[in-house]
Short mmCIF file of N, CA and C in Angstrom, two decimals:
data_model
loop_
_atom_site.label_atom_id
_atom_site.label_comp_id
_atom_site.label_asym_id
_atom_site.label_seq_id
_atom_site.Cartn_x
_atom_site.Cartn_y
_atom_site.Cartn_z
N LEU A 77 -2.44 -12.01 0.50
CA LEU A 77 -1.07 -11.58 0.74
C LEU A 77 -0.99 -10.08 0.54
N LEU A 78 -0.35 -9.40 1.48
CA LEU A 78 -0.01 -7.99 1.34
C LEU A 78 1.29 -7.80 2.10
N ALA A 79 2.37 -7.57 1.38
CA ALA A 79 3.68 -7.42 1.99
C ALA A 79 4.33 -6.14 1.50
N VAL A 80 4.97 -5.43 2.42
CA VAL A 80 5.59 -4.14 2.11
C VAL A 80 7.06 -4.22 2.51
N HIS A 81 7.96 -3.90 1.57
CA HIS A 81 9.37 -3.82 1.92
C HIS A 81 10.11 -2.91 0.96
N PRO A 82 11.09 -2.15 1.36
CA PRO A 82 11.51 -2.05 2.75
C PRO A 82 10.57 -1.18 3.57
N SER A 83 10.55 -1.41 4.84
CA SER A 83 9.84 -0.57 5.80
C SER A 83 10.64 -0.65 7.09
N PRO A 84 11.25 0.42 7.51
CA PRO A 84 11.04 1.80 7.07
C PRO A 84 11.56 2.05 5.65
N ALA A 85 10.89 2.97 4.98
CA ALA A 85 11.22 3.33 3.61
C ALA A 85 11.63 4.80 3.56
N ASP A 86 12.52 5.12 2.63
CA ASP A 86 12.95 6.50 2.45
C ASP A 86 12.32 7.05 1.17
N ASP A 87 12.82 6.61 0.02
CA ASP A 87 12.34 7.14 -1.26
C ASP A 87 11.30 6.25 -1.94
N TRP A 88 11.30 4.95 -1.63
CA TRP A 88 10.39 4.03 -2.32
C TRP A 88 10.21 2.78 -1.46
N THR A 89 9.14 2.06 -1.76
CA THR A 89 8.91 0.74 -1.19
C THR A 89 8.14 -0.08 -2.22
N VAL A 90 8.20 -1.38 -2.08
CA VAL A 90 7.48 -2.28 -2.98
C VAL A 90 6.34 -2.93 -2.20
N VAL A 91 5.15 -2.86 -2.76
CA VAL A 91 3.97 -3.48 -2.16
C VAL A 91 3.62 -4.69 -3.01
N HIS A 92 3.77 -5.88 -2.43
CA HIS A 92 3.38 -7.13 -3.10
C HIS A 92 1.97 -7.48 -2.65
N PHE A 93 1.13 -7.88 -3.59
CA PHE A 93 -0.25 -8.20 -3.24
C PHE A 93 -0.72 -9.44 -3.98
N ALA A 94 -1.67 -10.11 -3.39
CA ALA A 94 -2.35 -11.23 -4.03
C ALA A 94 -3.73 -11.32 -3.40
N HIS A 95 -4.72 -11.52 -4.24
CA HIS A 95 -6.08 -11.71 -3.74
C HIS A 95 -6.78 -12.78 -4.56
N SER A 96 -7.93 -13.17 -4.12
CA SER A 96 -8.68 -14.26 -4.72
C SER A 96 -8.85 -14.06 -6.23
N ALA A 97 -8.59 -15.10 -6.96
CA ALA A 97 -8.78 -15.03 -8.42
C ALA A 97 -10.24 -14.77 -8.78
N ALA A 98 -11.15 -15.10 -7.88
CA ALA A 98 -12.57 -14.87 -8.14
C ALA A 98 -12.95 -13.41 -7.95
N ALA A 99 -12.09 -12.67 -7.28
CA ALA A 99 -12.41 -11.25 -7.02
C ALA A 99 -12.16 -10.42 -8.27
N ASN A 100 -12.83 -9.31 -8.34
CA ASN A 100 -12.59 -8.34 -9.40
C ASN A 100 -11.28 -7.62 -9.12
N ASP A 101 -10.97 -6.62 -9.95
CA ASP A 101 -9.79 -5.81 -9.68
C ASP A 101 -9.91 -5.21 -8.29
N GLY A 102 -8.80 -4.87 -7.72
CA GLY A 102 -8.79 -4.37 -6.35
C GLY A 102 -8.27 -2.97 -6.26
N MET A 103 -8.05 -2.53 -5.02
CA MET A 103 -7.53 -1.19 -4.77
C MET A 103 -6.64 -1.24 -3.54
N LEU A 104 -5.51 -0.55 -3.64
CA LEU A 104 -4.65 -0.34 -2.49
C LEU A 104 -4.95 1.07 -1.97
N MET A 105 -5.27 1.16 -0.70
CA MET A 105 -5.56 2.45 -0.07
C MET A 105 -4.48 2.71 0.97
N ILE A 106 -3.90 3.90 0.93
CA ILE A 106 -2.86 4.27 1.89
C ILE A 106 -3.42 5.38 2.77
N HIS A 107 -3.44 5.09 4.08
CA HIS A 107 -3.97 6.03 5.07
C HIS A 107 -2.85 6.51 5.97
N ASP A 108 -2.90 7.79 6.35
CA ASP A 108 -1.92 8.29 7.31
C ASP A 108 -2.37 7.95 8.73
N ALA A 109 -1.62 8.39 9.72
CA ALA A 109 -1.90 8.04 11.11
C ALA A 109 -3.24 8.59 11.60
N ARG A 110 -3.76 9.63 10.95
CA ARG A 110 -5.06 10.19 11.32
C ARG A 110 -6.22 9.50 10.61
N GLY A 111 -5.89 8.59 9.69
CA GLY A 111 -6.93 7.87 8.95
C GLY A 111 -7.30 8.49 7.62
N ALA A 112 -6.65 9.60 7.27
CA ALA A 112 -6.93 10.27 5.99
C ALA A 112 -6.30 9.46 4.84
N ILE A 113 -7.02 9.36 3.75
CA ILE A 113 -6.50 8.68 2.56
C ILE A 113 -5.47 9.59 1.89
N VAL A 114 -4.25 9.09 1.73
CA VAL A 114 -3.22 9.87 1.06
C VAL A 114 -2.96 9.37 -0.35
N ARG A 115 -3.39 8.16 -0.65
CA ARG A 115 -3.21 7.61 -2.00
C ARG A 115 -4.14 6.43 -2.19
N ALA A 116 -4.66 6.30 -3.39
CA ALA A 116 -5.48 5.15 -3.78
C ALA A 116 -4.96 4.67 -5.12
N ILE A 117 -4.68 3.37 -5.21
CA ILE A 117 -4.10 2.79 -6.43
C ILE A 117 -4.97 1.62 -6.87
N VAL A 118 -5.49 1.70 -8.08
CA VAL A 118 -6.26 0.59 -8.65
C VAL A 118 -5.28 -0.49 -9.09
N ILE A 119 -5.57 -1.73 -8.73
CA ILE A 119 -4.71 -2.84 -9.13
C ILE A 119 -5.51 -3.79 -10.01
N LYS A 120 -4.83 -4.32 -10.99
CA LYS A 120 -5.45 -5.24 -11.95
C LYS A 120 -4.93 -6.64 -11.70
N GLY A 121 -5.80 -7.60 -11.81
CA GLY A 121 -5.38 -8.99 -11.68
C GLY A 121 -5.31 -9.45 -10.25
N GLY A 122 -5.03 -10.72 -10.08
CA GLY A 122 -5.04 -11.33 -8.76
C GLY A 122 -3.78 -11.16 -7.95
N GLU A 123 -2.65 -10.90 -8.62
CA GLU A 123 -1.42 -10.71 -7.86
C GLU A 123 -0.45 -9.86 -8.65
N GLY A 124 0.46 -9.24 -7.93
CA GLY A 124 1.44 -8.37 -8.57
C GLY A 124 2.17 -7.55 -7.55
N ARG A 125 2.76 -6.46 -8.03
CA ARG A 125 3.47 -5.57 -7.13
C ARG A 125 3.35 -4.14 -7.63
N VAL A 126 3.48 -3.22 -6.71
CA VAL A 126 3.45 -1.80 -7.01
C VAL A 126 4.66 -1.17 -6.36
N ILE A 127 5.40 -0.39 -7.11
CA ILE A 127 6.50 0.38 -6.53
C ILE A 127 5.92 1.73 -6.13
N LEU A 128 5.98 2.01 -4.85
CA LEU A 128 5.36 3.21 -4.28
C LEU A 128 6.42 4.26 -4.00
N ASP A 129 6.24 5.45 -4.56
CA ASP A 129 7.14 6.58 -4.31
C ASP A 129 6.83 7.16 -2.94
N THR A 130 7.69 6.89 -1.96
CA THR A 130 7.45 7.39 -0.61
C THR A 130 8.15 8.72 -0.36
N SER A 131 8.92 9.21 -1.34
CA SER A 131 9.60 10.49 -1.16
C SER A 131 8.61 11.64 -1.05
N VAL A 132 7.39 11.45 -1.54
CA VAL A 132 6.38 12.50 -1.48
C VAL A 132 5.53 12.42 -0.21
N LEU A 133 5.75 11.38 0.60
CA LEU A 133 5.00 11.22 1.85
C LEU A 133 5.79 11.83 3.00
N SER A 134 5.10 12.41 3.95
CA SER A 134 5.74 12.93 5.15
C SER A 134 6.22 11.77 6.00
N PRO A 135 7.29 11.96 6.77
CA PRO A 135 7.72 10.89 7.67
C PRO A 135 6.59 10.52 8.63
N GLY A 136 6.44 9.23 8.88
CA GLY A 136 5.40 8.77 9.80
C GLY A 136 4.99 7.34 9.52
N VAL A 137 3.91 6.94 10.16
CA VAL A 137 3.38 5.59 10.04
C VAL A 137 2.12 5.64 9.18
N TYR A 138 2.04 4.73 8.23
CA TYR A 138 0.91 4.64 7.31
C TYR A 138 0.35 3.23 7.35
N GLN A 139 -0.92 3.10 7.00
CA GLN A 139 -1.54 1.79 6.85
C GLN A 139 -1.88 1.60 5.37
N ILE A 140 -1.46 0.48 4.83
CA ILE A 140 -1.79 0.13 3.45
C ILE A 140 -2.82 -1.00 3.52
N SER A 141 -3.95 -0.80 2.87
CA SER A 141 -5.02 -1.80 2.89
C SER A 141 -5.33 -2.25 1.47
N LEU A 142 -5.59 -3.53 1.33
CA LEU A 142 -6.00 -4.12 0.07
C LEU A 142 -7.50 -4.34 0.11
N PHE A 143 -8.20 -3.74 -0.84
CA PHE A 143 -9.65 -3.90 -0.95
C PHE A 143 -9.96 -4.68 -2.22
N THR A 144 -10.84 -5.66 -2.10
CA THR A 144 -11.38 -6.35 -3.26
C THR A 144 -12.89 -6.41 -3.08
N ASP A 145 -13.60 -6.13 -4.13
CA ASP A 145 -15.07 -6.08 -4.08
C ASP A 145 -15.54 -5.17 -2.94
N GLU A 146 -14.81 -4.04 -2.75
CA GLU A 146 -15.14 -3.01 -1.77
C GLU A 146 -15.03 -3.49 -0.32
N ILE A 147 -14.35 -4.59 -0.09
CA ILE A 147 -14.15 -5.12 1.26
C ILE A 147 -12.65 -5.16 1.54
N ARG A 148 -12.25 -4.63 2.71
CA ARG A 148 -10.83 -4.69 3.07
C ARG A 148 -10.48 -6.13 3.41
N THR A 149 -9.49 -6.66 2.69
CA THR A 149 -9.12 -8.06 2.88
C THR A 149 -7.79 -8.23 3.60
N ARG A 150 -6.91 -7.26 3.48
CA ARG A 150 -5.59 -7.33 4.12
C ARG A 150 -5.13 -5.91 4.46
N SER A 151 -4.27 -5.81 5.48
CA SER A 151 -3.65 -4.53 5.83
C SER A 151 -2.21 -4.77 6.25
N SER A 152 -1.38 -3.75 6.05
CA SER A 152 0.01 -3.82 6.45
C SER A 152 0.46 -2.41 6.83
N LYS A 153 1.47 -2.35 7.69
CA LYS A 153 1.99 -1.06 8.15
C LYS A 153 3.19 -0.67 7.30
N LEU A 154 3.30 0.64 7.03
CA LEU A 154 4.45 1.21 6.33
C LEU A 154 4.98 2.36 7.19
N VAL A 155 6.27 2.34 7.45
CA VAL A 155 6.93 3.44 8.15
C VAL A 155 7.78 4.18 7.13
N VAL A 156 7.62 5.52 7.09
CA VAL A 156 8.40 6.37 6.17
C VAL A 156 9.34 7.24 6.99
N VAL A 157 10.61 7.18 6.66
CA VAL A 157 11.63 8.04 7.26
C VAL A 157 12.45 8.62 6.12
N HIS A 158 12.85 9.85 6.26
CA HIS A 158 13.71 10.48 5.24
C HIS A 158 15.05 10.78 5.88
N ARG A 159 16.08 10.20 5.32
CA ARG A 159 17.42 10.35 5.88
C ARG A 159 18.11 11.59 5.37
#
């Protein structure tokens, strides 16, 4: 599971994640439209949520990927707009 809401986001968004209990801790990687990593967040445990401050991101489309054991297991799109 990897769910992002709200999207489009202005100041913040919540990323909900869940991965296999057999997996080690994971990582959320946020890439911009060019593929550059703009943020990496270590996550502990099999499921949870992260509140992401999007006010520091430029408006645009981002990809959030969940990695466990160095393998991308899920991806979701995030749109950032500043009103």
